[in-house]
mmCIF file of C-alpha atoms in Angstrom:
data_model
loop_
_atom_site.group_PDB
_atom_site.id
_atom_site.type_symbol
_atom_site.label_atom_id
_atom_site.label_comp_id
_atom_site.label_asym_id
_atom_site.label_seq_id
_atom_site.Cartn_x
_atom_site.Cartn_y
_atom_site.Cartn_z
ATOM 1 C CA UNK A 1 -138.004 16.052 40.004
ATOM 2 C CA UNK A 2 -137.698 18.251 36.725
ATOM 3 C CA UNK A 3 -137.054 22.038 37.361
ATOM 4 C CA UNK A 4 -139.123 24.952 36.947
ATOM 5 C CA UNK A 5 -139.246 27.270 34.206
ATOM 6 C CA UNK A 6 -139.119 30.579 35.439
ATOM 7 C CA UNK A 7 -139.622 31.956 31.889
ATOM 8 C CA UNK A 8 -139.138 32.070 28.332
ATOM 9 C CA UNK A 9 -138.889 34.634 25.445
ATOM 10 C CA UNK A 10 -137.767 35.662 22.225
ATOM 11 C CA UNK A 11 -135.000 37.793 21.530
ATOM 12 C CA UNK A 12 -135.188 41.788 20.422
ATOM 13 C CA UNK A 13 -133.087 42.364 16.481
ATOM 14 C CA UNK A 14 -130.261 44.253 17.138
ATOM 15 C CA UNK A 15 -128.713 43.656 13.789
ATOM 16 C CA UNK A 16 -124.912 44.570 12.928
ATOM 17 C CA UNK A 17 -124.270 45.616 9.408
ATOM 18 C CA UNK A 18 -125.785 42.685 7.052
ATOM 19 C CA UNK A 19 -125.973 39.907 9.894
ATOM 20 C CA UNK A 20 -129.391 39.288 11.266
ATOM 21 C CA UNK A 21 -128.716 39.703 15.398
ATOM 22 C CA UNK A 22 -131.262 38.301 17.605
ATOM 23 C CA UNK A 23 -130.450 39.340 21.366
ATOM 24 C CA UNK A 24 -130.859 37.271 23.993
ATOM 25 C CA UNK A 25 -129.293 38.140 26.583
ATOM 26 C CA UNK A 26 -129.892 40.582 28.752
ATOM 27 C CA UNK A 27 -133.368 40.428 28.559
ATOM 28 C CA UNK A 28 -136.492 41.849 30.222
ATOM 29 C CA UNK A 29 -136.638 38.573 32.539
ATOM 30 C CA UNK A 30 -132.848 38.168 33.165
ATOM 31 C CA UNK A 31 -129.503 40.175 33.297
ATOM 32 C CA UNK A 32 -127.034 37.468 33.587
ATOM 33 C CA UNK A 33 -127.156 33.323 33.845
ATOM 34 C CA UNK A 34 -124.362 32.565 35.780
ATOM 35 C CA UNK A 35 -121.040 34.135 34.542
ATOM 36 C CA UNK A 36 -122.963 34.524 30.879
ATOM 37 C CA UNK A 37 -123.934 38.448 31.100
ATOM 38 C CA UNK A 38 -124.692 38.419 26.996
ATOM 39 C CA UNK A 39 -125.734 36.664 24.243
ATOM 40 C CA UNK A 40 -126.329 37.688 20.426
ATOM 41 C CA UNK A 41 -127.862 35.140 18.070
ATOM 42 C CA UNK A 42 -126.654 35.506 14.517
ATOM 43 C CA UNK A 43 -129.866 33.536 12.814
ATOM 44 C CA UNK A 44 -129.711 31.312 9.998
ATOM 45 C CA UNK A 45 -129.179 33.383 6.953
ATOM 46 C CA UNK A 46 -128.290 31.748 3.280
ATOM 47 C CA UNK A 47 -125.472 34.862 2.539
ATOM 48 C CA UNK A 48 -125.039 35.775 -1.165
ATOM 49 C CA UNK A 49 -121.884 37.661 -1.774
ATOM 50 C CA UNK A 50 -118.732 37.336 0.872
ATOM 51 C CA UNK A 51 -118.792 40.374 3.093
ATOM 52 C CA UNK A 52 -115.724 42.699 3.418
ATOM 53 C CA UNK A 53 -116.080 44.694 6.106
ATOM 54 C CA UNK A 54 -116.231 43.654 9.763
ATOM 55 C CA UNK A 55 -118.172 44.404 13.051
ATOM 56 C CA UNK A 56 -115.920 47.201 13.372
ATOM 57 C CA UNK A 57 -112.734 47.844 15.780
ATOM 58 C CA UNK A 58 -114.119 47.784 19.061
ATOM 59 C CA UNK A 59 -112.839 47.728 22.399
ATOM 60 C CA UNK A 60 -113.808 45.169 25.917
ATOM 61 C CA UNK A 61 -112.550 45.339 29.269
ATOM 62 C CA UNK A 62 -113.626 42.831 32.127
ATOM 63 C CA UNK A 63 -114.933 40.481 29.991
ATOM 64 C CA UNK A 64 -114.082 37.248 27.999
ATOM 65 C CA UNK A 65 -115.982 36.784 24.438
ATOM 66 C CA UNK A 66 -117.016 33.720 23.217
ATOM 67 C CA UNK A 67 -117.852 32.666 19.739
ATOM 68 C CA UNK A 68 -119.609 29.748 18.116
ATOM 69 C CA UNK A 69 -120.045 29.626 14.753
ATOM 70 C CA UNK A 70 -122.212 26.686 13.750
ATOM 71 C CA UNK A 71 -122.319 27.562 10.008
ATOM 72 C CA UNK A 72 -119.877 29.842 8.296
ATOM 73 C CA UNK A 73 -116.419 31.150 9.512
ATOM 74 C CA UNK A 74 -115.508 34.434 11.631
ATOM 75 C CA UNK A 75 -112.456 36.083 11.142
ATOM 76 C CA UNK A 76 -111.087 37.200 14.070
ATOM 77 C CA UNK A 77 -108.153 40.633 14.562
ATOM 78 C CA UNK A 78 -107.403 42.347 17.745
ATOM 79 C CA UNK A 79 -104.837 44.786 19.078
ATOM 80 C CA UNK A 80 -102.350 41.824 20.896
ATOM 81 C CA UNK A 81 -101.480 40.645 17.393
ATOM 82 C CA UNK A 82 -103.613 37.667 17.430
ATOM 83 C CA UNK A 83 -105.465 37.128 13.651
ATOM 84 C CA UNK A 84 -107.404 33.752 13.019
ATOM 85 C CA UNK A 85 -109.850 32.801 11.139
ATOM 86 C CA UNK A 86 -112.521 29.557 12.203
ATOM 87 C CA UNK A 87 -114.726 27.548 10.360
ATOM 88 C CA UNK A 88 -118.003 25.876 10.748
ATOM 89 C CA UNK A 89 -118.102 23.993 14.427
ATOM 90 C CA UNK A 90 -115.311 26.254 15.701
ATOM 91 C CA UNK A 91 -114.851 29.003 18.556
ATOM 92 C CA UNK A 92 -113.552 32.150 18.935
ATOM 93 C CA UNK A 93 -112.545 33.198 22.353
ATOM 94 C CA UNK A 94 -110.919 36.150 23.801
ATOM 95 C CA UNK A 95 -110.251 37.351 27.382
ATOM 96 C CA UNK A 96 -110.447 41.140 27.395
ATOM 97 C CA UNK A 97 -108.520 41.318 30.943
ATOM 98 C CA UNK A 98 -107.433 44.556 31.237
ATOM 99 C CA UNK A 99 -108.530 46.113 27.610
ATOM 100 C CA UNK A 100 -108.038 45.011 23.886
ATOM 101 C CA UNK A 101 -109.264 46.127 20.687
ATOM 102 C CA UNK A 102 -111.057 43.384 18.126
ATOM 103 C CA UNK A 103 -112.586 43.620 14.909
ATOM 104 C CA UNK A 104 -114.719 40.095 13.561
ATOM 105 C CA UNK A 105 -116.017 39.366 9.667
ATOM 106 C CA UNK A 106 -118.840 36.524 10.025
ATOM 107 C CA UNK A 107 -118.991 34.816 5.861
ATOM 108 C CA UNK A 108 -120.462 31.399 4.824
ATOM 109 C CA UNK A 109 -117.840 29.025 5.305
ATOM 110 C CA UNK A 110 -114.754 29.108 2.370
ATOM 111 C CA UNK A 111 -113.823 25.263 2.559
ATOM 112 C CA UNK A 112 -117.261 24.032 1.799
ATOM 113 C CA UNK A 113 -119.926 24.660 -0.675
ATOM 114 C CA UNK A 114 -122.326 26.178 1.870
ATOM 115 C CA UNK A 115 -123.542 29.743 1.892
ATOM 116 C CA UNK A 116 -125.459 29.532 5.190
ATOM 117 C CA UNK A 117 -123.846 31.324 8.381
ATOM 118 C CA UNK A 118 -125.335 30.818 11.347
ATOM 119 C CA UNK A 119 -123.724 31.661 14.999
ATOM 120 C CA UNK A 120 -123.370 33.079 18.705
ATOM 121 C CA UNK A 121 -121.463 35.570 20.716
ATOM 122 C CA UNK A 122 -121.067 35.167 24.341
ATOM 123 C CA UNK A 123 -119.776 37.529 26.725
ATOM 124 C CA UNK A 124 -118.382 35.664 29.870
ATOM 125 C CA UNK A 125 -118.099 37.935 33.022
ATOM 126 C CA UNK A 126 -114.599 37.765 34.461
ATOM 127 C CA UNK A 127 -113.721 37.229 38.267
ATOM 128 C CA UNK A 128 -111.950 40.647 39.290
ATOM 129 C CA UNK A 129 -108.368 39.306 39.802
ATOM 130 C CA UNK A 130 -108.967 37.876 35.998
ATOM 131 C CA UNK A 131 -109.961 41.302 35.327
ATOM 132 C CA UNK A 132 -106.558 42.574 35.772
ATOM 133 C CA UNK A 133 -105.416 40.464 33.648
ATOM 134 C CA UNK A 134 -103.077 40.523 30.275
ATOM 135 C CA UNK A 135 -105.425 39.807 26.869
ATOM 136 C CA UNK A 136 -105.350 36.026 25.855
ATOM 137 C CA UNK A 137 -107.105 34.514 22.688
ATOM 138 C CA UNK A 138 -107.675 31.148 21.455
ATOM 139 C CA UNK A 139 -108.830 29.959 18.753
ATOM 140 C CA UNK A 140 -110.565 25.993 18.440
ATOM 141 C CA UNK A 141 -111.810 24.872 14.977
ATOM 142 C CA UNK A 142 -114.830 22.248 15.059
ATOM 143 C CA UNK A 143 -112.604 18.757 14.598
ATOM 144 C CA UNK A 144 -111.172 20.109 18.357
ATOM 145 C CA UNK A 145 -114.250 20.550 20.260
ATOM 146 C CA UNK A 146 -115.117 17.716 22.805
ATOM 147 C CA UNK A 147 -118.058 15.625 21.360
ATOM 148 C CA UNK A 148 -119.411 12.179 21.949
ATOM 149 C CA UNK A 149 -122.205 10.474 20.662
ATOM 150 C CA UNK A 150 -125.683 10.132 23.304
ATOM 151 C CA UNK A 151 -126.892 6.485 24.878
ATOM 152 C CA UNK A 152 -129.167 4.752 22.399
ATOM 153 C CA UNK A 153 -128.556 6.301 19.095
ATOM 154 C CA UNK A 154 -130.382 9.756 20.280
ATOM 155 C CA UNK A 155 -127.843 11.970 19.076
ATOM 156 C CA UNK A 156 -124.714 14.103 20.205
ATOM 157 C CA UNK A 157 -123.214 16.518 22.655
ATOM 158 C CA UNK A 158 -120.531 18.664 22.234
ATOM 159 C CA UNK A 159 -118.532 20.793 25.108
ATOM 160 C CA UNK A 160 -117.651 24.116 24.087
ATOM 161 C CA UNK A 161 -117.246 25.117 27.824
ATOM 162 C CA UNK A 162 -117.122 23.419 30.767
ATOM 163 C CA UNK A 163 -117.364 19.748 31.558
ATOM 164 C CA UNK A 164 -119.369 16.820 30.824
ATOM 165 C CA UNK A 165 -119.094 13.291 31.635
ATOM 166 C CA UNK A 166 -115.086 12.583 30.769
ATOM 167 C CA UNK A 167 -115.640 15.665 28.404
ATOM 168 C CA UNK A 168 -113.580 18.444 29.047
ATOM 169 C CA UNK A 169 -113.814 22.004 26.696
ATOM 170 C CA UNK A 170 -110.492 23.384 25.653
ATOM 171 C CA UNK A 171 -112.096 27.030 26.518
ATOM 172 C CA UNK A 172 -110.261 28.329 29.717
ATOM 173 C CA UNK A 173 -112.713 28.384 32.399
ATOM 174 C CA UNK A 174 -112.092 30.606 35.724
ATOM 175 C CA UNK A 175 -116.024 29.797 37.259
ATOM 176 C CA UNK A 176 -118.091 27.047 37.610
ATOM 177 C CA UNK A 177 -119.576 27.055 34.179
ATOM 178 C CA UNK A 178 -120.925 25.213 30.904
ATOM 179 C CA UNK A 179 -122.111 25.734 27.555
ATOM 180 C CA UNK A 180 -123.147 22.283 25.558
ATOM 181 C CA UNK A 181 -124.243 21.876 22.224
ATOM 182 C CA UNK A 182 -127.119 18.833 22.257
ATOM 183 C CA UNK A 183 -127.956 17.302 18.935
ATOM 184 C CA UNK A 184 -130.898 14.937 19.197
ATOM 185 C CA UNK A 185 -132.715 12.761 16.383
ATOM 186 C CA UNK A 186 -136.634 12.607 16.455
ATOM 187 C CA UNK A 187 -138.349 10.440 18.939
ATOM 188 C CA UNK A 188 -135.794 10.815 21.406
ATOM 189 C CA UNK A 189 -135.210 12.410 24.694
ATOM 190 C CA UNK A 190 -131.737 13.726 26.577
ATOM 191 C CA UNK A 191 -132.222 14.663 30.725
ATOM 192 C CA UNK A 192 -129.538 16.274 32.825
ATOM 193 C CA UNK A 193 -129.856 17.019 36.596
ATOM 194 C CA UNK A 194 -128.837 20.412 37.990
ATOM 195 C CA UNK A 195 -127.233 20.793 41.324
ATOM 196 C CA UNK A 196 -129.074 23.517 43.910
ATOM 197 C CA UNK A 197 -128.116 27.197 43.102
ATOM 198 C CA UNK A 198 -127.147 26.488 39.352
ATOM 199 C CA UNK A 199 -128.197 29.022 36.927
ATOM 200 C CA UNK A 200 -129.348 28.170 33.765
ATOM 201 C CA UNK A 201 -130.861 28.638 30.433
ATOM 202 C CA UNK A 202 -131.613 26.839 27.270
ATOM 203 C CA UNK A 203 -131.738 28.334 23.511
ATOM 204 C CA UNK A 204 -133.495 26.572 21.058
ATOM 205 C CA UNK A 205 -131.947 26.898 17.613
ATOM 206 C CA UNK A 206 -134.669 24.822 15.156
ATOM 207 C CA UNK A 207 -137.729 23.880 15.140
ATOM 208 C CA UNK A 208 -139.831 22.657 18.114
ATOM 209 C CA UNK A 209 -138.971 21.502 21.003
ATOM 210 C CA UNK A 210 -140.378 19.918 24.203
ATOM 211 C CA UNK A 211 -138.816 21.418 27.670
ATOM 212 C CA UNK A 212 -139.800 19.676 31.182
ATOM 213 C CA UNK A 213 -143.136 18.551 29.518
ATOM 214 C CA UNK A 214 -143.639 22.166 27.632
ATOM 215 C CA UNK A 215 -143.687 23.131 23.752
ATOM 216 C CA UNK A 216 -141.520 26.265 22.651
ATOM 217 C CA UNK A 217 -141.057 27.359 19.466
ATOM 218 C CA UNK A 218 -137.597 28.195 17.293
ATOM 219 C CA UNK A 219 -135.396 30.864 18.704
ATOM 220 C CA UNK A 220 -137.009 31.252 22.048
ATOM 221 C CA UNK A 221 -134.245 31.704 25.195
ATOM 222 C CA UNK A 222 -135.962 29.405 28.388
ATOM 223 C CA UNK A 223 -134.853 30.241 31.660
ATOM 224 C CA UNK A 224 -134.901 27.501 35.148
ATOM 225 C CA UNK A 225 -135.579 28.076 38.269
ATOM 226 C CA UNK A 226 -132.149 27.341 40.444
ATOM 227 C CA UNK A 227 -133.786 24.450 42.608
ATOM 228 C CA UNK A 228 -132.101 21.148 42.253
ATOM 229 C CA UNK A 229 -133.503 19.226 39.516
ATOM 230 C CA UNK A 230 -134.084 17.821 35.836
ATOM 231 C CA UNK A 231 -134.177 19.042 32.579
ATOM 232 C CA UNK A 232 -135.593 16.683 29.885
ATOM 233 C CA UNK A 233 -135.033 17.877 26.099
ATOM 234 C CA UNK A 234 -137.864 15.767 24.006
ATOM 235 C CA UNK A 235 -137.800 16.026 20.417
ATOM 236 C CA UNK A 236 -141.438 15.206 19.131
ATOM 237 C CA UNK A 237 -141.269 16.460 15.190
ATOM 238 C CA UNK A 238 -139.809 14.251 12.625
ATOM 239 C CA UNK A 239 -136.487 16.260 12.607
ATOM 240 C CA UNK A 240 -133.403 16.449 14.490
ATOM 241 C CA UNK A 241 -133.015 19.024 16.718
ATOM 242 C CA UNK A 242 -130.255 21.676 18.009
ATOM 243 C CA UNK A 243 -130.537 23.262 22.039
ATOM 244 C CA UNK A 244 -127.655 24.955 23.303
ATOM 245 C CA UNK A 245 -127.557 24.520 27.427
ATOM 246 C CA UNK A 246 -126.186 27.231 29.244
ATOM 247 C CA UNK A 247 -124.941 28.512 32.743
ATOM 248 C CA UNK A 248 -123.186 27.793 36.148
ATOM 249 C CA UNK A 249 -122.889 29.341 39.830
ATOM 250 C CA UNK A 250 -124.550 32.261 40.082
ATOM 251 C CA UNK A 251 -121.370 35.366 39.967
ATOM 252 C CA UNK A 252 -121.450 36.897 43.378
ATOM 253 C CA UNK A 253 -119.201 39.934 42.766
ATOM 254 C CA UNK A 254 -120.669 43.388 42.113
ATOM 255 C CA UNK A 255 -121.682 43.598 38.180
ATOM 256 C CA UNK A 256 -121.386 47.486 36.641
ATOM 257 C CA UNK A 257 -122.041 47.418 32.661
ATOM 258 C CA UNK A 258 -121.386 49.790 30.154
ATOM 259 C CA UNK A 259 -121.030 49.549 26.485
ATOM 260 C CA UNK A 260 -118.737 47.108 25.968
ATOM 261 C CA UNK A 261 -117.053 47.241 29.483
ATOM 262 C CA UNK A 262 -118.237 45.162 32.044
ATOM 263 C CA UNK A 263 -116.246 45.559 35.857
ATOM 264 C CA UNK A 264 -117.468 45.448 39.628
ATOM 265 C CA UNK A 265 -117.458 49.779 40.563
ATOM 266 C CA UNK A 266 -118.399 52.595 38.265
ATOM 267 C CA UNK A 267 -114.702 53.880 39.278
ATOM 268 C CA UNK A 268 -113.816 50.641 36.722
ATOM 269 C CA UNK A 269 -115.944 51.596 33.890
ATOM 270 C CA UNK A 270 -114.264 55.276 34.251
ATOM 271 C CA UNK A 271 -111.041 53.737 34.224
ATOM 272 C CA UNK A 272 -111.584 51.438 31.036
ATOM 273 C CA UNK A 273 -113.033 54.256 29.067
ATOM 274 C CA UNK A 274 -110.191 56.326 29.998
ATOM 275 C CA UNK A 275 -107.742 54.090 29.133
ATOM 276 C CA UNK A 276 -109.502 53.328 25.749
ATOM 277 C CA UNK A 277 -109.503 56.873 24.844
ATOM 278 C CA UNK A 278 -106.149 57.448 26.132
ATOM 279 C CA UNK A 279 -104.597 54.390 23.468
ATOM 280 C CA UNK A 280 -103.778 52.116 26.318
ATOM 281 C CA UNK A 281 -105.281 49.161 24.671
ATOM 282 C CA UNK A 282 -102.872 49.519 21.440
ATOM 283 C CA UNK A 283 -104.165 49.080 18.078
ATOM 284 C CA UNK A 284 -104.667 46.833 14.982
ATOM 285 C CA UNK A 285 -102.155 46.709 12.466
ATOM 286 C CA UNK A 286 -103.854 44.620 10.183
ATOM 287 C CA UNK A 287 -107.161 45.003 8.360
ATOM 288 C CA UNK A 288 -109.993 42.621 8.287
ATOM 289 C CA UNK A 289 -111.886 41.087 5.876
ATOM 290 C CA UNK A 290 -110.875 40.197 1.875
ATOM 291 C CA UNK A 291 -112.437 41.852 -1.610
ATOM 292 C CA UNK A 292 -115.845 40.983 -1.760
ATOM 293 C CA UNK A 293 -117.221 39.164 -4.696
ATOM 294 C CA UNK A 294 -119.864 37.158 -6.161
ATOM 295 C CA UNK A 295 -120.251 33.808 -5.360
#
């Protein structure tokens, strides 16, 4: 039996400096999807001139970030030393634990002739005892991530978190939870079942696609119902298509938001803004980004 859609919808622009920022996550429909409690969609954008400046230093608490950059690279700083830079294919992630400060430059991608960026930043709630955590950070270029090719030519799948099949992500995972990249050519079809309780959501990155025997358009963020069941991914254009799949067990702790802190009491969120303002989460030495200049 295939699973109920429980809805669908575009994101709202919350753009950051030059980047285009769809956001998907939360939404007017959903808060969280599993242990996922945010999403931003950095669109497709052809990018002129190499930008210089970054997001801004920022700090998280509670949290891990995750991101995939499918076109481009993202520089990456924060205040535990770490500094890497990823290209197209690659991932970014960094647990906040118990507070860090990060900066991130998103440019079209320096070892190829491409200017198009195109990417996503995840925030991945943390169980409490991860909470209290020391910072971590790894970094995964796209050769690394877990991939393997779909049953009758239909396309690929790669694991950026999670498990699937004898595919295992290099992403530390502390919850029952997944994030796949599906790739499939025209005329071709790729189901998965979902066990009872599972929350989870699909994005759809190009063109058209065909969801449990429904059309949705480019960009739109669908949503399942958490019965056990099928999803079936149909591509019926005459080009390939991109979905990323999205979710896991439902997060059962208390969830308390704020800016960029997310904990389980509104004591935490005190805490974590008084630490931030009192310099416990150190700072960055370095400074991002390089000299901009024509392309």
């Amino acid at each position: 039996m295939k699973k109920k859609i429980s809805f669908s919808a575009q994101g709202r622009q919350a753009d950051v400096g030059p980047m285009i920022i769809h956001r998907m996550l939360p939404n007017t429909y959903a808060q969280k999807v599993g242990s996922f409690v945010f999403l931003d969609h950095a669109t497709p954008t052809l990018q002129k001139t190499r930008n210089s400046g970054g997001t801004g230093v920022h700090p998280h608490r509670g949290i891990a970030t995750l991101t995939y950059i499918i076109h481009g690279e993202v520089e990456h700083f924060d205040s535990a030393g770490n500094r890497k830079t990823v290209h197209s294919g690659g991932i970014q992630w960094m647990k906040a634990g118990n507070g860090i400060l990060h900066d991130e430059l998103m440019n079209y991608d320096s070892n190829t002739d491409s200017k198009l960026t195109h990417g996503f930043q995840f925030w991945i709630n943390l169980p409490a005892k991860i909470k209290a955590e020391k910072p971590d950070y790894l970094a995964v270029e796209g050769s690394e991530v877990p991939q393997k090719a779909l049953p009758d030519s239909s396309g690929w799948i790669k694991v950026i978190l999670g498990n699937y099949e004898d595919l295992n992500a290099n992403i530390p995972n502390y919850l029952p939870q997944f994030l796949y990249h599906i790739h499939l050519q025209p005329g071709k079809t790729f189901s998965i079942k979902m066990e009872n309780e599972v929350e989870v959501a699909a994005l759809l990155l190009s063109q058209k696609v065909v969801i449990n025997d429904a059309l949705f358009q480019s960009g739109e963020f669908v949503e399942f119902d958490r019965e056990s069941g099928t999803i079936e991914i149909s591509n019926e254009s005459n080009d390939d298509i991109d979905v990323l799949l999205f979710g896991g067990a439902p997060y059962t702790e208390p969830v308390v938001a704020e800016g960029p802190f997310v904990m389980n009491t509104p004591a935490e969120i005190v805490d974590a803004y008084r630490d931030f303002y009192t310099g416990k989460y150190g700072k960055i030495e370095a400074k991002i980004g390089r000299v901009q200049h024509e392309s």
